[in-house]
Amino acid sequence: MRFLALTLALTPFAAVALWQNSFDDHVKKLQDAQSLSMTLTTSVIGGTTEDVRVTLSKPNLMRIDSSAQLITTNGKQIWIYDKSGKTYEDSPVDAGSPASVWLQENAWVYTAFFNEKLGDQIASATKGNSRKLRNVAVTDWTITRKDKAVLLVQMDDQLGVVRGFRTTKDKAEVFVFAKELKIGDTPIAESEFVFVAPAGVTKKEAGAPAGGAALTFADIKPILDANCIGCHSGGGAKKGVVLSSYQEVAKHVTPGDPDSSRMIRPVKRGMMPPGRPLPADTVAKLEAWVKAGAKP
Ligand code: HEC
């Protein structure tokens, strides 16, 4: 008898919860969560598939583990471990939150976890069909952001949180699906986000300006690839500044004189990349390269 009463009492609530399932639920669930652990399967449309383990914890902790790289931050330091090269770099977090930036760039729908104001960025959310996707009951939503970007996402009907979304990565269209997703109501210890180098892994010393004379474009290209070319390559390059080849980069540097080099000035002032200044030792490396003659 008791069980029956309980069932009857619960049913209407469950029904209401399902019926009300909306994009606001997704935002609220992430805002209320203390930790979020996911395995994101990223599939290039018509191409390769890769799993990335993402662990987030409030207030600003993040760990991103893929086959090539491990990025982890405890909010004060950020470590980037190159698994095939068996080296890692660590730099202090001077300003901002690398965790928020990573989400913003790679998995915008989950930025609500760190950004309380995600709702302000959304102009409208329209519900579509319900269906099964990789064995999960989902409902399609079309989200239009205030910056006019339109996103198609799949909301997990049971969890009330987005499980799938389309985005672009290195100009390719990709579909991302959270094959595992766990929302935690207690934060994960900060110590879990501190990198401990495995045996045989060495620290890569940042290009000390003293070694500048030996620097060539091969040392600089990875910095530009990782931080600049997303906005500075191809026909849509911002301000026509293309930073994807030596020939193009050479147009914006004055060999021997970093301070009058167009490419260096905004970086040194912390203006580029926008909202995400480069660590001081990376800026020093770019400057040292120009100072030593901006060699190919
Ligand atoms: C998220 C996009 C984005 C990224 C990443 C980015 N930029 Fe920019 N960049 C812009 C935009 C937008 C402008 C135009 C700003 C303006 O109109 O004042 C710009 C302008 C510039 C300019 C021209 C400034 C001038 O003289 O008018 C330079 C040089 C530049 N960026 C260098 C870089 C470098 C170097 C990096 C990487 C370390 C970088 N940018 C990363 C968006 C970006």
CSV table of N, CA, C and O in Angstrom, one decimal, residues 204-261:
chain,number,residue,atom,x,y,z
A,204,LYS,N,59.6,20.7,-20.8
A,204,LYS,CA,60.1,21.4,-22.0
A,204,LYS,C,60.4,22.9,-21.5
A,204,LYS,O,59.5,23.5,-21.1
A,205,GLU,N,61.6,23.3,-21.6
A,205,GLU,CA,61.9,24.6,-21.1
A,205,GLU,C,61.4,25.6,-22.1
A,205,GLU,O,61.7,25.5,-23.3
A,206,ALA,N,60.8,26.7,-21.6
A,206,ALA,CA,60.3,27.7,-22.6
A,206,ALA,C,61.5,28.4,-23.2
A,206,ALA,O,62.5,28.5,-22.6
A,207,GLY,N,61.3,28.7,-24.5
A,207,GLY,CA,62.4,29.3,-25.3
A,207,GLY,C,63.0,30.5,-24.6
A,207,GLY,O,62.4,31.6,-24.7
A,208,ALA,N,64.0,30.3,-23.9
A,208,ALA,CA,64.6,31.4,-23.1
A,208,ALA,C,65.2,32.4,-24.2
A,208,ALA,O,65.8,32.1,-25.1
A,209,PRO,N,64.9,33.7,-23.9
A,209,PRO,CA,65.3,34.7,-24.9
A,209,PRO,C,66.9,34.6,-25.2
A,209,PRO,O,67.3,34.9,-26.2
A,210,ALA,N,67.6,34.1,-24.2
A,210,ALA,CA,69.1,34.0,-24.4
A,210,ALA,C,69.3,33.1,-25.6
A,210,ALA,O,70.3,33.3,-26.3
A,211,GLY,N,68.5,32.0,-25.8
A,211,GLY,CA,68.7,31.1,-26.9
A,211,GLY,C,68.1,31.7,-28.2
A,211,GLY,O,68.0,30.9,-29.2
A,212,GLY,N,67.7,32.9,-28.2
A,212,GLY,CA,67.0,33.5,-29.3
A,212,GLY,C,67.6,33.4,-30.6
A,212,GLY,O,67.0,33.2,-31.7
A,213,ALA,N,69.0,33.5,-30.6
A,213,ALA,CA,69.7,33.5,-31.9
A,213,ALA,C,69.5,32.2,-32.7
A,213,ALA,O,69.5,32.2,-33.9
A,214,ALA,N,69.2,31.1,-31.9
A,214,ALA,CA,69.0,29.9,-32.6
A,214,ALA,C,67.5,29.6,-33.0
A,214,ALA,O,67.2,28.7,-33.7
A,215,LEU,N,66.6,30.5,-32.7
A,215,LEU,CA,65.2,30.3,-33.0
A,215,LEU,C,65.0,30.5,-34.5
A,215,LEU,O,65.5,31.4,-35.1
A,216,THR,N,64.1,29.6,-35.0
A,216,THR,CA,63.7,29.7,-36.4
A,216,THR,C,62.2,29.7,-36.5
A,216,THR,O,61.5,29.4,-35.4
A,217,PHE,N,61.6,29.9,-37.7
A,217,PHE,CA,60.2,29.9,-37.8
A,217,PHE,C,59.6,28.6,-37.3
A,217,PHE,O,58.4,28.5,-36.8
A,218,ALA,N,60.3,27.5,-37.4
A,218,ALA,CA,59.8,26.2,-36.9
A,218,ALA,C,59.5,26.2,-35.4
A,218,ALA,O,58.6,25.5,-35.0
A,219,ASP,N,60.2,27.1,-34.7
A,219,ASP,CA,59.9,27.2,-33.2
A,219,ASP,C,58.7,28.1,-33.0
A,219,ASP,O,58.0,27.9,-31.9
A,220,ILE,N,58.4,29.0,-33.9
A,220,ILE,CA,57.3,29.9,-33.8
A,220,ILE,C,56.0,29.4,-34.3
A,220,ILE,O,54.9,29.7,-33.7
A,221,LYS,N,56.1,28.6,-35.4
A,221,LYS,CA,54.8,28.2,-36.0
A,221,LYS,C,53.9,27.5,-35.1
A,221,LYS,O,52.7,27.8,-35.1
A,222,PRO,N,54.3,26.6,-34.2
A,222,PRO,CA,53.4,25.9,-33.3
A,222,PRO,C,52.6,26.9,-32.4
A,222,PRO,O,51.4,26.7,-32.1
A,223,ILE,N,53.3,28.0,-32.0
A,223,ILE,CA,52.6,29.1,-31.2
A,223,ILE,C,51.5,29.7,-32.0
A,223,ILE,O,50.4,29.9,-31.6
A,224,LEU,N,51.8,30.1,-33.3
A,224,LEU,CA,50.8,30.7,-34.1
A,224,LEU,C,49.7,29.8,-34.5
A,224,LEU,O,48.5,30.1,-34.5
A,225,ASP,N,50.0,28.5,-34.7
A,225,ASP,CA,49.0,27.5,-35.1
A,225,ASP,C,48.0,27.3,-33.9
A,225,ASP,O,46.8,27.2,-34.1
A,226,ALA,N,48.6,27.3,-32.7
A,226,ALA,CA,47.7,27.0,-31.5
A,226,ALA,C,46.9,28.3,-31.1
A,226,ALA,O,45.8,28.1,-30.6
A,227,ASN,N,47.4,29.5,-31.4
A,227,ASN,CA,46.8,30.6,-30.8
A,227,ASN,C,46.3,31.7,-31.8
A,227,ASN,O,45.5,32.6,-31.4
A,228,CYS,N,46.7,31.6,-33.0
A,228,CYS,CA,46.3,32.7,-33.9
A,228,CYS,C,45.6,32.3,-35.2
A,228,CYS,O,44.7,33.0,-35.6
A,229,ILE,N,46.0,31.2,-35.8
A,229,ILE,CA,45.5,31.0,-37.2
A,229,ILE,C,44.0,30.7,-37.2
A,229,ILE,O,43.4,30.8,-38.3
A,230,GLY,N,43.4,30.4,-36.1
A,230,GLY,CA,41.9,30.2,-36.1
A,230,GLY,C,41.2,31.4,-36.6
A,230,GLY,O,40.2,31.4,-37.3
A,231,CYS,N,41.8,32.6,-36.4
A,231,CYS,CA,41.2,33.9,-36.9
A,231,CYS,C,42.1,34.5,-37.9
A,231,CYS,O,41.7,35.5,-38.5
A,232,HIS,N,43.3,34.0,-38.1
A,232,HIS,CA,44.3,34.7,-39.0
A,232,HIS,C,44.8,33.7,-40.1
A,232,HIS,O,46.0,33.5,-40.2
A,233,SER,N,43.8,33.1,-40.9
A,233,SER,CA,44.3,32.3,-42.0
A,233,SER,C,43.2,32.4,-43.0
A,233,SER,O,42.0,32.7,-42.7
A,234,GLY,N,43.5,32.1,-44.3
A,234,GLY,CA,42.5,32.0,-45.4
A,234,GLY,C,41.9,33.4,-45.7
A,234,GLY,O,42.4,34.4,-45.2
A,235,GLY,N,40.9,33.3,-46.5
A,235,GLY,CA,40.2,34.5,-47.0
A,235,GLY,C,39.6,35.4,-45.9
A,235,GLY,O,39.6,36.6,-46.0
A,236,GLY,N,39.2,34.7,-44.8
A,236,GLY,CA,38.5,35.5,-43.8
A,236,GLY,C,39.4,36.0,-42.7
A,236,GLY,O,38.9,36.5,-41.6
A,237,ALA,N,40.7,36.0,-42.9
A,237,ALA,CA,41.7,36.4,-41.9
A,237,ALA,C,41.4,37.8,-41.4
A,237,ALA,O,41.1,38.7,-42.2
A,238,LYS,N,41.4,38.0,-40.1
A,238,LYS,CA,41.0,39.3,-39.5
A,238,LYS,C,42.1,40.3,-39.9
A,238,LYS,O,43.3,40.1,-39.8
A,239,LYS,N,41.5,41.5,-40.3
A,239,LYS,CA,42.3,42.6,-40.8
A,239,LYS,C,43.3,42.2,-41.9
A,239,LYS,O,44.3,42.9,-42.2
A,240,GLY,N,43.0,41.1,-42.6
A,240,GLY,CA,43.9,40.6,-43.7
A,240,GLY,C,45.2,40.1,-43.2
A,240,GLY,O,46.1,39.9,-44.0
A,241,VAL,N,45.3,40.0,-41.9
A,241,VAL,CA,46.6,39.5,-41.3
A,241,VAL,C,46.6,37.9,-41.3
A,241,VAL,O,45.9,37.3,-40.6
A,242,VAL,N,47.4,37.4,-42.2
A,242,VAL,CA,47.5,35.9,-42.4
A,242,VAL,C,48.7,35.4,-41.6
A,242,VAL,O,49.8,36.0,-41.9
A,243,LEU,N,48.6,34.5,-40.7
A,243,LEU,CA,49.8,34.0,-40.0
A,243,LEU,C,50.0,32.5,-40.1
A,243,LEU,O,50.6,31.9,-39.2
A,244,SER,N,49.7,32.0,-41.3
A,244,SER,CA,49.8,30.6,-41.4
A,244,SER,C,51.1,30.1,-42.2
A,244,SER,O,51.3,28.9,-42.3
A,245,SER,N,51.8,31.1,-42.7
A,245,SER,CA,53.1,30.6,-43.4
A,245,SER,C,54.2,31.7,-43.1
A,245,SER,O,53.9,32.8,-42.8
A,246,TYR,N,55.4,31.3,-43.3
A,246,TYR,CA,56.5,32.2,-43.1
A,246,TYR,C,56.4,33.4,-44.0
A,246,TYR,O,56.5,34.6,-43.5
A,247,GLN,N,56.1,33.2,-45.3
A,247,GLN,CA,56.0,34.3,-46.2
A,247,GLN,C,55.0,35.3,-45.8
A,247,GLN,O,55.2,36.5,-45.9
A,248,GLU,N,53.8,34.9,-45.2
A,248,GLU,CA,52.8,35.8,-44.8
A,248,GLU,C,53.2,36.5,-43.5
A,248,GLU,O,53.1,37.7,-43.3
A,249,VAL,N,53.8,35.7,-42.6
A,249,VAL,CA,54.2,36.3,-41.3
A,249,VAL,C,55.3,37.4,-41.5
A,249,VAL,O,55.3,38.4,-40.8
A,250,ALA,N,56.2,37.1,-42.4
A,250,ALA,CA,57.3,38.0,-42.7
A,250,ALA,C,56.8,39.4,-43.0
A,250,ALA,O,57.5,40.4,-42.8
A,251,LYS,N,55.6,39.5,-43.6
A,251,LYS,CA,55.0,40.8,-44.0
A,251,LYS,C,54.7,41.7,-42.7
A,251,LYS,O,54.5,42.9,-42.8
A,252,HIS,N,54.6,41.0,-41.6
A,252,HIS,CA,54.2,41.8,-40.4
A,252,HIS,C,55.2,41.8,-39.3
A,252,HIS,O,54.9,42.1,-38.1
A,253,VAL,N,56.5,41.5,-39.6
A,253,VAL,CA,57.6,41.7,-38.7
A,253,VAL,C,58.7,42.5,-39.3
A,253,VAL,O,59.0,42.4,-40.5
A,254,THR,N,59.4,43.2,-38.4
A,254,THR,CA,60.6,43.9,-38.8
A,254,THR,C,61.8,43.2,-38.1
A,254,THR,O,61.9,43.3,-36.9
A,255,PRO,N,62.5,42.5,-38.9
A,255,PRO,CA,63.6,41.7,-38.3
A,255,PRO,C,64.5,42.5,-37.4
A,255,PRO,O,64.9,43.6,-37.8
A,256,GLY,N,64.8,42.1,-36.2
A,256,GLY,CA,65.6,42.8,-35.3
A,256,GLY,C,64.9,43.8,-34.4
A,256,GLY,O,65.5,44.3,-33.5
A,257,ASP,N,63.6,44.1,-34.7
A,257,ASP,CA,62.9,45.1,-34.0
A,257,ASP,C,61.5,44.7,-33.6
A,257,ASP,O,60.5,45.1,-34.3
A,258,PRO,N,61.4,43.9,-32.5
A,258,PRO,CA,60.0,43.5,-32.1
A,258,PRO,C,59.1,44.6,-31.9
A,258,PRO,O,57.9,44.5,-32.2
A,259,ASP,N,59.6,45.7,-31.3
A,259,ASP,CA,58.6,46.8,-30.9
A,259,ASP,C,58.0,47.5,-32.1
A,259,ASP,O,56.9,48.1,-32.0
A,260,SER,N,58.6,47.4,-33.3
A,260,SER,CA,57.9,48.0,-34.4
A,260,SER,C,57.3,47.0,-35.3
A,260,SER,O,57.0,47.2,-36.5
A,261,SER,N,57.2,45.7,-34.8
A,261,SER,CA,56.6,44.7,-35.6
A,261,SER,C,55.1,44.6,-35.4
A,261,SER,O,54.7,44.4,-34.2
